CSV table of C-alpha atoms in Angstrom, one decimal:
chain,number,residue,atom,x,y,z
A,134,UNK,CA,-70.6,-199.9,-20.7
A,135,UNK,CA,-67.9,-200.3,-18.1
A,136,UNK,CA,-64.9,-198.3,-18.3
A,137,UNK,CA,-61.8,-199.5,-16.0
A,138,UNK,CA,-60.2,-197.2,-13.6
A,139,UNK,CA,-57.2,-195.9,-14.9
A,140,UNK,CA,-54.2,-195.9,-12.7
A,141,UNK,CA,-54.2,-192.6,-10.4
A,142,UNK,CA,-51.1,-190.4,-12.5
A,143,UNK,CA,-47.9,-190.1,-10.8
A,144,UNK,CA,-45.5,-187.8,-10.9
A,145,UNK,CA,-43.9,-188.2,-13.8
A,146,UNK,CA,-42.9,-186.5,-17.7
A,147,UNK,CA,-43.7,-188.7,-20.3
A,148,UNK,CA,-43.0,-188.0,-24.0
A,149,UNK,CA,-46.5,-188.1,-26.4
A,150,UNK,CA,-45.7,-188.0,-29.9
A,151,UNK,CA,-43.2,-185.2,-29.2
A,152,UNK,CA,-45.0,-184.0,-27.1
A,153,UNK,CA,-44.2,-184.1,-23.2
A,154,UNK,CA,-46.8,-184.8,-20.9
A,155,UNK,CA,-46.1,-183.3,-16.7
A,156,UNK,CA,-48.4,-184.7,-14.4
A,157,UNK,CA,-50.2,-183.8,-11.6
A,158,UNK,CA,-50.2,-180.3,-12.2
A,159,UNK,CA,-49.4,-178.4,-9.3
A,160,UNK,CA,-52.1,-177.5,-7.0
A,161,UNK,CA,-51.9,-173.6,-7.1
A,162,UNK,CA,-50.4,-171.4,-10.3
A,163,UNK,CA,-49.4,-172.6,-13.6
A,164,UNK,CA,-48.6,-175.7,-15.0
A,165,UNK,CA,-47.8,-177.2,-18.7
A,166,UNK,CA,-49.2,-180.6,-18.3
A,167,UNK,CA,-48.7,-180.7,-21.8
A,168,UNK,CA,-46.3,-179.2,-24.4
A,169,UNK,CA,-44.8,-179.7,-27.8
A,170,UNK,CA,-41.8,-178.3,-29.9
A,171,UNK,CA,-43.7,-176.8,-32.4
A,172,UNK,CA,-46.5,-175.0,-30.8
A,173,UNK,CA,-48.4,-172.9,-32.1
A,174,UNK,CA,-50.6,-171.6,-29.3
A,175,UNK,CA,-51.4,-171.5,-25.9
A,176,UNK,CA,-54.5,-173.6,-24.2
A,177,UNK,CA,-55.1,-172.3,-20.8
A,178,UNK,CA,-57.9,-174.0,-18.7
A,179,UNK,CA,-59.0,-172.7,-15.4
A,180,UNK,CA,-60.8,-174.2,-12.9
A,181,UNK,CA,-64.1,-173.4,-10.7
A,182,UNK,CA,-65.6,-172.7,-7.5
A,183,UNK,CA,-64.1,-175.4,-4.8
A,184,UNK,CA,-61.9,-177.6,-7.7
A,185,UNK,CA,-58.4,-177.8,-8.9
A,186,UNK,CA,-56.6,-178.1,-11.2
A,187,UNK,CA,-56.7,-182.2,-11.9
A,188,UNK,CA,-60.2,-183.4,-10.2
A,189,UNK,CA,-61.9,-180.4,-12.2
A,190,UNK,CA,-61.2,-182.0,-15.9
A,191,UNK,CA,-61.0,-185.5,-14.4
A,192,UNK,CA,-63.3,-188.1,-15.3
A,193,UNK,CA,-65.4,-189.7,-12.4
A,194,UNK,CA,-66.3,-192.5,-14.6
A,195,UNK,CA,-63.3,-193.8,-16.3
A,196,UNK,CA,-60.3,-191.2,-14.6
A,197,UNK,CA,-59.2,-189.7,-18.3
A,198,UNK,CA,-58.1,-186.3,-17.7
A,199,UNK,CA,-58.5,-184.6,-20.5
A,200,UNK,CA,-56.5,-182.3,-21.0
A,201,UNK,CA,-53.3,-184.6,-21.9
A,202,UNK,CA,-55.5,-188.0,-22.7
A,203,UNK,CA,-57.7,-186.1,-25.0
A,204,UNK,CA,-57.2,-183.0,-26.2
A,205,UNK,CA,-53.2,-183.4,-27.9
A,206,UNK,CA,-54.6,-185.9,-30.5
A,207,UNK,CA,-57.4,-183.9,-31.2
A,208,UNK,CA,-55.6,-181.1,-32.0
A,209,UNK,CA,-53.7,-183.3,-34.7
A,210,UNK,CA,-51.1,-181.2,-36.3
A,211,UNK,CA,-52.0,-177.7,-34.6
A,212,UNK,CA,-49.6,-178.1,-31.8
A,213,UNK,CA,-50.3,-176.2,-28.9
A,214,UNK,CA,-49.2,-176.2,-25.1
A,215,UNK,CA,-51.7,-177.0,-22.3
A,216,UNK,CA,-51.6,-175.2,-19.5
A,217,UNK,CA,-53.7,-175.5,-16.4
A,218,UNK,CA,-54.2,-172.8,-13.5
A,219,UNK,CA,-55.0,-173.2,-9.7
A,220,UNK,CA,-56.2,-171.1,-7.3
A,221,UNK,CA,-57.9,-171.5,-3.9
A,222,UNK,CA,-61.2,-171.0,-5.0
A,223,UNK,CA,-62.6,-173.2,-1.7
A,224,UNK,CA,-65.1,-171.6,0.4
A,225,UNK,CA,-65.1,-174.7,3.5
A,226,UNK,CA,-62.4,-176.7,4.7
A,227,UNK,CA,-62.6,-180.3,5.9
A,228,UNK,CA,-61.3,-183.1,7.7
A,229,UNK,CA,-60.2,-184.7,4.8
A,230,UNK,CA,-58.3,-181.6,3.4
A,231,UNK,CA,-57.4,-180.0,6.7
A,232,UNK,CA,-54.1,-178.0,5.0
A,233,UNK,CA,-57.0,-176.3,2.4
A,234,UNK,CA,-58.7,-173.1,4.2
A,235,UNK,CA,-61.5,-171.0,2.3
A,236,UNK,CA,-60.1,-168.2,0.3
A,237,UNK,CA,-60.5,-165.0,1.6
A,238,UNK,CA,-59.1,-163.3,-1.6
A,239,UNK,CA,-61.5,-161.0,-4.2
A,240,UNK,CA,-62.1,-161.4,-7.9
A,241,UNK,CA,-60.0,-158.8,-8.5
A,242,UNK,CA,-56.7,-160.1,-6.3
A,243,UNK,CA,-57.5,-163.7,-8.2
A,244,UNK,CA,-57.2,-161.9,-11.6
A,245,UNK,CA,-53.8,-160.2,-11.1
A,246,UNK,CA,-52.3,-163.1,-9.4
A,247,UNK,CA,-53.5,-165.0,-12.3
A,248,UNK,CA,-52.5,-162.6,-14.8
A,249,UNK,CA,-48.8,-162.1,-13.0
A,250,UNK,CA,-48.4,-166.1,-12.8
A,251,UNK,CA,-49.1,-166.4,-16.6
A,252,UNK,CA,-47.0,-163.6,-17.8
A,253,UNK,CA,-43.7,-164.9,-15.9
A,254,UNK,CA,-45.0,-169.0,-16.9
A,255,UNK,CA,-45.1,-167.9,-20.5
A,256,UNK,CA,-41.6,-165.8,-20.4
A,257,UNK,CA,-39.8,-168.4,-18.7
A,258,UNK,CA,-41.4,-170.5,-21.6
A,259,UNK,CA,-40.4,-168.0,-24.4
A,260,UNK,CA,-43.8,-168.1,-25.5
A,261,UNK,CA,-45.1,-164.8,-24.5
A,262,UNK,CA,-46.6,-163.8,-27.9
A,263,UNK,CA,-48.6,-167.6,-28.7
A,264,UNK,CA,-52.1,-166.8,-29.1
A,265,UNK,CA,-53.6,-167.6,-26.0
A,266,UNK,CA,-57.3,-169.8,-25.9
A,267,UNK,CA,-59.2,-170.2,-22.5
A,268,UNK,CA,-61.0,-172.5,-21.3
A,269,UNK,CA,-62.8,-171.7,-18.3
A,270,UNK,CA,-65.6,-173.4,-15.6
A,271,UNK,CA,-68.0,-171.8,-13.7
A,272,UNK,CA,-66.6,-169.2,-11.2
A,273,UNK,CA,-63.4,-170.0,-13.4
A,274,UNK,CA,-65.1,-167.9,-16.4
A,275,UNK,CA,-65.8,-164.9,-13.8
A,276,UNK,CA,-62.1,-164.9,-12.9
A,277,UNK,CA,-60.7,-164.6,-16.7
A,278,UNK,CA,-63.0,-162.0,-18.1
A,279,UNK,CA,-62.0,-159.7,-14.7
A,280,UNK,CA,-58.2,-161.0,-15.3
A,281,UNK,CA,-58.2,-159.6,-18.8
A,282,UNK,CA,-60.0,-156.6,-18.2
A,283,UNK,CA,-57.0,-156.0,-15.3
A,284,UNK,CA,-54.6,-157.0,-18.3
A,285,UNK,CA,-55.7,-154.4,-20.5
A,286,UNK,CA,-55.8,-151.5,-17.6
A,287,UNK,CA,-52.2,-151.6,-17.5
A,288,UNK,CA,-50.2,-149.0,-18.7
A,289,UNK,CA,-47.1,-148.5,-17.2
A,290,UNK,CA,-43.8,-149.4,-19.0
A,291,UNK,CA,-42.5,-151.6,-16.5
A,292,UNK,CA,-45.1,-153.7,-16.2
A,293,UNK,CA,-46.1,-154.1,-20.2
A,294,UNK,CA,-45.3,-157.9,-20.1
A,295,UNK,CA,-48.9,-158.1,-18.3
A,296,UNK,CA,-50.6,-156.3,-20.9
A,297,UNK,CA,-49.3,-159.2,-23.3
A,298,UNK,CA,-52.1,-161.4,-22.2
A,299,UNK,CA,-54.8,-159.0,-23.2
A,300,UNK,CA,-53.0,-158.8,-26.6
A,301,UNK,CA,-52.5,-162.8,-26.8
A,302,UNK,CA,-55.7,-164.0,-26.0
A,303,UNK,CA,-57.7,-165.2,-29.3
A,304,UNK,CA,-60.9,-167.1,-27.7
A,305,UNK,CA,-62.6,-168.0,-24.8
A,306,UNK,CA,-64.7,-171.0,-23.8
A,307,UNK,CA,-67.2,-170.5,-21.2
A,308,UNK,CA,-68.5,-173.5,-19.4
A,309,UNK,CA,-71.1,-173.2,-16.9
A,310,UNK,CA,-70.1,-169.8,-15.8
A,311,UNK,CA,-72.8,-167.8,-14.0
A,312,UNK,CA,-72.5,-164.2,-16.1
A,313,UNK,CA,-75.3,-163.0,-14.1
A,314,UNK,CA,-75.2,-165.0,-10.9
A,315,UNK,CA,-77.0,-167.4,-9.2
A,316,UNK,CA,-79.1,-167.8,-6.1
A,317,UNK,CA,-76.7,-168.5,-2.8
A,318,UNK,CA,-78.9,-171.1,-1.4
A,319,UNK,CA,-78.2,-173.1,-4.7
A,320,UNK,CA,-74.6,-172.9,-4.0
A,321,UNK,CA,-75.1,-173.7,-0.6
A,322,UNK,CA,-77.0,-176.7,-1.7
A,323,UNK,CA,-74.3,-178.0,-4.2
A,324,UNK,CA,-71.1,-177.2,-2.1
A,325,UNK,CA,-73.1,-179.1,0.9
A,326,UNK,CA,-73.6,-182.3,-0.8
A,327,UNK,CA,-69.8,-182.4,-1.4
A,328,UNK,CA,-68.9,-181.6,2.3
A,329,UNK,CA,-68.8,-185.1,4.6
A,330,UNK,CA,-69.9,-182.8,7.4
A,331,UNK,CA,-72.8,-179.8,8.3
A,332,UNK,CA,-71.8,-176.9,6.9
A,333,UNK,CA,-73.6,-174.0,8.7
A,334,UNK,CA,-75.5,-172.0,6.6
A,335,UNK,CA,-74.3,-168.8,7.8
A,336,UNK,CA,-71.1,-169.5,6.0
A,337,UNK,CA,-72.5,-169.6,2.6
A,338,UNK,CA,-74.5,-166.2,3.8
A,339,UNK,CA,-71.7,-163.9,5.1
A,340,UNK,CA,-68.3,-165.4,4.9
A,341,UNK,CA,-67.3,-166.3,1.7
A,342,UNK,CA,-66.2,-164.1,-0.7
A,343,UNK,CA,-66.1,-166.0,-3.5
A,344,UNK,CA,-69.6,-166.6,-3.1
A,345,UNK,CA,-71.3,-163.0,-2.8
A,346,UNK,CA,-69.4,-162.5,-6.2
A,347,UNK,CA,-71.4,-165.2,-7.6
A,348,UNK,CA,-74.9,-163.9,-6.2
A,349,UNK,CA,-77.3,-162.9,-8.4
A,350,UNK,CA,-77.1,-159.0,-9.2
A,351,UNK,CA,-73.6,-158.6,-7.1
A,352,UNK,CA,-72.0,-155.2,-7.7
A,353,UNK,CA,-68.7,-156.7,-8.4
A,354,UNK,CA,-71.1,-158.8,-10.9
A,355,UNK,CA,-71.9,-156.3,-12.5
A,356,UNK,CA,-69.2,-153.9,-12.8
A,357,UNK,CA,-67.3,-157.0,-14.8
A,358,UNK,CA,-69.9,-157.6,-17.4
A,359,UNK,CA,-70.0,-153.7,-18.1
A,360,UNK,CA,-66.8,-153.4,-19.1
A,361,UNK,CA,-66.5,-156.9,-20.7
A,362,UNK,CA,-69.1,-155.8,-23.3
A,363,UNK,CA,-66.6,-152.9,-23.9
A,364,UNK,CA,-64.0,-155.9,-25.4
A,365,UNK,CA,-65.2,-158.9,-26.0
A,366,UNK,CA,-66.2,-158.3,-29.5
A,367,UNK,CA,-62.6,-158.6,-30.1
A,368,UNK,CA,-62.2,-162.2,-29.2
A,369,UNK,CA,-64.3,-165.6,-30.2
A,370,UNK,CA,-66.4,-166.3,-27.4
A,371,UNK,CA,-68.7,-169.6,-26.8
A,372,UNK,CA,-71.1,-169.4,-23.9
A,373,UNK,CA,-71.7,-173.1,-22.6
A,374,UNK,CA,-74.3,-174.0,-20.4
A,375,UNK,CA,-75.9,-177.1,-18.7
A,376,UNK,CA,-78.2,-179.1,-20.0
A,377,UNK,CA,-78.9,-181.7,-16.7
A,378,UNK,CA,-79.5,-181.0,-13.1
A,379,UNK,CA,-77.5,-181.8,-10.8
A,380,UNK,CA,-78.2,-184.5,-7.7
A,381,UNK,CA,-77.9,-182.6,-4.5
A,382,UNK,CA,-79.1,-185.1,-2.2
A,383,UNK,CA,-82.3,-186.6,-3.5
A,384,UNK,CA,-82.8,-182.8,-5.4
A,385,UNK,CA,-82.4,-181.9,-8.5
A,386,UNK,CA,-80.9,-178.4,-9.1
A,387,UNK,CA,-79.8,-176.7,-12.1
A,388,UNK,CA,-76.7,-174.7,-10.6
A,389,UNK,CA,-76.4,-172.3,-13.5
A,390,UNK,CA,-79.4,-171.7,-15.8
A,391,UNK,CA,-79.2,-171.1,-19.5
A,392,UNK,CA,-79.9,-167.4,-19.1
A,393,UNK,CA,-77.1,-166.9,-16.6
A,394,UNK,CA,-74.2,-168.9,-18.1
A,395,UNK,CA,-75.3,-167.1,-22.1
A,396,UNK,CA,-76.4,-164.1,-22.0
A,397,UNK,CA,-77.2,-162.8,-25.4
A,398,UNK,CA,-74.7,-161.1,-27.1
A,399,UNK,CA,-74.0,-160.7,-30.7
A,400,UNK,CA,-71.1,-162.5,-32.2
A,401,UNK,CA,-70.9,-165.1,-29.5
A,402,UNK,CA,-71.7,-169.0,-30.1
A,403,UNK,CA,-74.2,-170.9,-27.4
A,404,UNK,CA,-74.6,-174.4,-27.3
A,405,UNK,CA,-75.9,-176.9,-24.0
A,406,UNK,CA,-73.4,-180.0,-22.7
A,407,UNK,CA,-75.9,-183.0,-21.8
A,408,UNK,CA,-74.1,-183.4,-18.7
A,409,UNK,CA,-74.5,-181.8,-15.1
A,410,UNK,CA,-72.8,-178.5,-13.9
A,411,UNK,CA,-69.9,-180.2,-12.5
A,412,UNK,CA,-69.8,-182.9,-15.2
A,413,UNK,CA,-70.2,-180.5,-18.4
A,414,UNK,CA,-66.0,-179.8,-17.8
A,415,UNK,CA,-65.2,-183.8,-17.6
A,416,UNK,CA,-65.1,-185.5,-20.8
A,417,UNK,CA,-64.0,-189.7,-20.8
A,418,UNK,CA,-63.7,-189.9,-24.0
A,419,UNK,CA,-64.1,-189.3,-27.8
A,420,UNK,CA,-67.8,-189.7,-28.2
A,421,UNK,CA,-68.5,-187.8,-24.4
A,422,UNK,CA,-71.7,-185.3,-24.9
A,423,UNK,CA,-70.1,-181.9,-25.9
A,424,UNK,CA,-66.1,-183.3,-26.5
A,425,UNK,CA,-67.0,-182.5,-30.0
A,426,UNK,CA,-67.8,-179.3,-30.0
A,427,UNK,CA,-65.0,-178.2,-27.5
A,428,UNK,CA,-62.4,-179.9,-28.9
A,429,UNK,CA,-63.1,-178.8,-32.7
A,430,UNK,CA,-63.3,-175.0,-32.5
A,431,UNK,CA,-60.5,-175.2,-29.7
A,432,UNK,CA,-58.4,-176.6,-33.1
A,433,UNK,CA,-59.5,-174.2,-35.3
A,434,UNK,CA,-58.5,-171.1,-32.6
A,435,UNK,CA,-55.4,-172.1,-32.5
A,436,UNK,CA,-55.3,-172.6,-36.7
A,437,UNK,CA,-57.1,-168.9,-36.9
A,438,UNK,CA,-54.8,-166.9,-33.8
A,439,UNK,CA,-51.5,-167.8,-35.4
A,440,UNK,CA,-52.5,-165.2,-38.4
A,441,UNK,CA,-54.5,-163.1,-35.8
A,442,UNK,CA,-52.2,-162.2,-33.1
A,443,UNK,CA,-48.9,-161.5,-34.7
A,444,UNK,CA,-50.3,-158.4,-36.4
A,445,UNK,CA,-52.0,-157.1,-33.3
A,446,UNK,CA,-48.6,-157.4,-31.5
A,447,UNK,CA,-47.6,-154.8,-34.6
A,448,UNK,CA,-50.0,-152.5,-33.6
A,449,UNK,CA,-49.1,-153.0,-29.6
A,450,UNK,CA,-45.6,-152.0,-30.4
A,451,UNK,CA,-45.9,-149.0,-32.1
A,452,UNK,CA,-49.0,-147.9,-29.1
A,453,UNK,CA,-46.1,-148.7,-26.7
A,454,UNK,CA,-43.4,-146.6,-28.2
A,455,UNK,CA,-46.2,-143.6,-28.5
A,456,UNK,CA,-46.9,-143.6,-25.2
A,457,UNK,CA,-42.8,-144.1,-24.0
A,458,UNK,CA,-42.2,-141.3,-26.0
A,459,UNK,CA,-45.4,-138.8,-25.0
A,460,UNK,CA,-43.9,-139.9,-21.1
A,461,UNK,CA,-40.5,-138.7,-22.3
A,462,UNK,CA,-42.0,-135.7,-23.5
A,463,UNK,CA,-44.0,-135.0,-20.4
A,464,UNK,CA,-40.9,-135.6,-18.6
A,465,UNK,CA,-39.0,-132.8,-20.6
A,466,UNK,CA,-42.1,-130.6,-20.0
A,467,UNK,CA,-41.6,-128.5,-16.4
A,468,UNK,CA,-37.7,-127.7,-18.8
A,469,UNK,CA,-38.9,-126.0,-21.5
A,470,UNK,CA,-38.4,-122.2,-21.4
A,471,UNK,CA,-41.4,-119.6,-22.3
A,472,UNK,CA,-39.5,-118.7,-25.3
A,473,UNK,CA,-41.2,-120.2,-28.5
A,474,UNK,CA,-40.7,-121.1,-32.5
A,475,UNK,CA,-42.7,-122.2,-35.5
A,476,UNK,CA,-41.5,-126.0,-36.4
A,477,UNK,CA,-42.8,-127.5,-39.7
A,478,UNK,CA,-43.9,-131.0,-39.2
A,479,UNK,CA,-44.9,-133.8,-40.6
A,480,UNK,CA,-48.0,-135.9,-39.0
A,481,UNK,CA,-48.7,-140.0,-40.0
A,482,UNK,CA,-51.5,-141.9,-39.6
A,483,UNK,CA,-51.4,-145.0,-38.2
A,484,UNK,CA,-50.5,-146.9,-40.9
A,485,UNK,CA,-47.0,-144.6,-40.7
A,486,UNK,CA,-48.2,-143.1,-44.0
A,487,UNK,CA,-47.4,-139.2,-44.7
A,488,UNK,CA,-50.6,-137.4,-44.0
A,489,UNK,CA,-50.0,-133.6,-44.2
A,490,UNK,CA,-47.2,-130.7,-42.9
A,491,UNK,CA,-48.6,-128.7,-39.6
A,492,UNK,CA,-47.1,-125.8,-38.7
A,493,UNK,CA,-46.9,-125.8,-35.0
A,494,UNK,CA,-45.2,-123.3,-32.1
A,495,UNK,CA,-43.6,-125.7,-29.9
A,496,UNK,CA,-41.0,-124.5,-26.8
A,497,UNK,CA,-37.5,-125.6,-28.1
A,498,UNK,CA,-34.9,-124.4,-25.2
A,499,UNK,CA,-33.9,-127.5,-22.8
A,500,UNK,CA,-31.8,-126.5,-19.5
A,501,UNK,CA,-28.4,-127.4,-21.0
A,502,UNK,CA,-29.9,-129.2,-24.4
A,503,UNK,CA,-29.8,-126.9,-27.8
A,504,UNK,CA,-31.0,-130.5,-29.5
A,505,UNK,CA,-33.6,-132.8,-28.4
A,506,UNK,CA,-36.2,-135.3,-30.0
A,507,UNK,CA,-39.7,-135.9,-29.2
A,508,UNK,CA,-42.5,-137.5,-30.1
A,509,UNK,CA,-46.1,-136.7,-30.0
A,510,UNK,CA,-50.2,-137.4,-31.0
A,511,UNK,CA,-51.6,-134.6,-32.6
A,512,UNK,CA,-55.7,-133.9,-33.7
A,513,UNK,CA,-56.8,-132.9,-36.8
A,514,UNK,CA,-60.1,-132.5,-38.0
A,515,UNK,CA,-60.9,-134.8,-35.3
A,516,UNK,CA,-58.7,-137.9,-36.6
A,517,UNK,CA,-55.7,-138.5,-34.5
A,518,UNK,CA,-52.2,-138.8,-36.1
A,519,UNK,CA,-48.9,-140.1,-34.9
A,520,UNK,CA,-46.1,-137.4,-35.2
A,521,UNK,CA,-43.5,-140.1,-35.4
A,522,UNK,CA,-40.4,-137.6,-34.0
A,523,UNK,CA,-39.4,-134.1,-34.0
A,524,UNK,CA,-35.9,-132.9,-34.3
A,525,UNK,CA,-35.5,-129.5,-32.5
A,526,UNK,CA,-32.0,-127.7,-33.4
């Protein structure tokens, strides 16, 4: 069957059934190819090891990038926007991309550039509470689960808004990503056959960053998929994997095995793409080999994480003003004098429901306060309960 070339895209917005299409995405950070009035959620797809974000989810057989020729009308009437994310994730540069250098940055500086990108994209936006569904290829699938970890470390109040992403997200696609690495020499191979010139092996050996992170049983690896097993229950997760090899010149290689890319984990969906490792992300069309699958439960995530979400923002809001007001009281702490009262109070579960009266010796006297407020968690018989307040005269 022979598909004609579409027309490289310009830049230009167009309008698509209400919706409004921005193309080409920009080559590093975020950008909403795609977005619509009424949406409901946020589809953010991130690319792998030596793409971007438009060749990545480009056709090579008939140029339909997917993400706005595709995916809009299959989400029929669960509007979401579409957001793509670069990053340099090259490890050579070229003659033909001479302005492109190999990154030099870690997993770990990706993820919180990526995270601090998407919280200001989705605030600028006024979206910062849409359920949020990845999409993720190959080293791309490394970079979110290490983002989201960094997303729910943070704690401090003046940087909460990157927490929100950890709170958003709903589900995660996995395509091709190596969970548990995969040997250097194939990479070497692979990223070779796309250079026009020698690459010295050495460079795949000791330079690149990106690439020890992908090497089979790599600290940083390692440390990732620990504490990913820690959360991931709470999200949907598919794990995607390969089902072809790919053609590295006159070889056949199969970049990332069906071990590596899903490891078995309860709760989480595995399926194979009858495509190649850099093909299983490109879809021309309706009846491509995996389209179906993708394109179906990335509908029904963002039909499920408009009811899921919202009530989980609930319960971040009332965890954030416990710990703003445990900060306060640790604040008020090196003021309190040695002299002490009884205080009854009354202690909440989390549910804010009245669970029984404590009576508790508390320091009352602030320097040049006969009146404060605080708040605090207290233990009993091993269940934690909120004291919402506690009014000292």
């Amino acid at each position: 069957v022979f598909f004609p070339l579409l027309p490289p895209h310009t830049n230009a917005s167009t309008q698509d059934q209400q919706g409004k299409i921005t193309l080409p995405p920009s080559r590093y950070e975020f950008t909403t190819v795609y977005s619509h009035p009424s949406a409901k959620a946020d589809i953010v797809l991130v690319h792998g090891l030596n793409g971007d974000p438009l060749k990545t989810w480009t056709s090579r057989e008939n140029g339909v990038y997917w993400p706005t020729d595709l995916l809009p009308a299959a989400l029929k009437d669960q509007h979401a926007n579409i957001l793509v994310y670069g990053y340099n994730a090259d490890v050579y540069s070229s003659r033909k991309t001479p302005s492109r250098s190999p990154s030099d940055n870690f997993i770990h500086q990706h993820a919180q550039s990526l995270i601090t990108s998407l919280t200001h994209h989705r605030k600028a936006d006024g979206t910062e509470r849409n359920p949020i569904i990845w999409v993720a290829h190959s080293l791309g699938g490394i970079l979110v689960k290490r983002a989201l970890l960094y997303s729910n470390d943070v704690r401090a109040h003046h940087q909460e808004g990157f927490r929100g992403v950890f709170v958003s997200t709903y589900g995660i696609i996995f395509l091709g990503t190596p969970h548990n690495g995969s040997d250097v020499a194939i990479w070497g191979r692979v990223l070779q056959a796309m250079s026009e010139v020698a690459i010295p092996r050495k460079l795949f050996e000791t330079q690149s960053v990106l690439l020890k992170a992908l090497k089979k049983d790599n600290e940083t690896l390692r440390e990732i998929n620990g504490h990913f097993l820690d959360v991931y229950q709470r999200w949907r997760v598919q794990m995607v994997h390969e089902c072809h090899t790919s053609d590295v010149r006159g070889s056949k290689i199969l970049v990332v095995g069906a071990a590596s890319a899903g490891p078995q984990l309860p709760g989480v969906t595995y399926y194979g793409i009858e495509k190649d490792h850099s093909g299983m992300c490109k879809f021309e069309g309706e009846n491509a080999p995996g389209w179906k699958n993708v394109s179906t439960t990335i509908r029904q995530w963002v039909a499920d994480g408009v009811n899921l979400i919202p009530p989980r923002w609930l319960l971040e809001e009332k965890d954030r003003q416990l710990r703003a007001s445990l900060e306060n009281f640790e604040r008020a702490r090196p003021y309190v004098s040695l002299s002490s009262e009884y205080y009854l109070i009354c202690c909440t579960d989390d549910s804010y429901r009245r669970v029984c009266w404590l009576r508790v010796r508390i320091s009352r006297q602030l320097v040049g306060c006969h009146r404060f407020r605080l708040s605090m968690a207290v233990f009993v018989g091993g269940s934690c309960l909120t004291l919402i307040s506690l009014e000292i005269r």
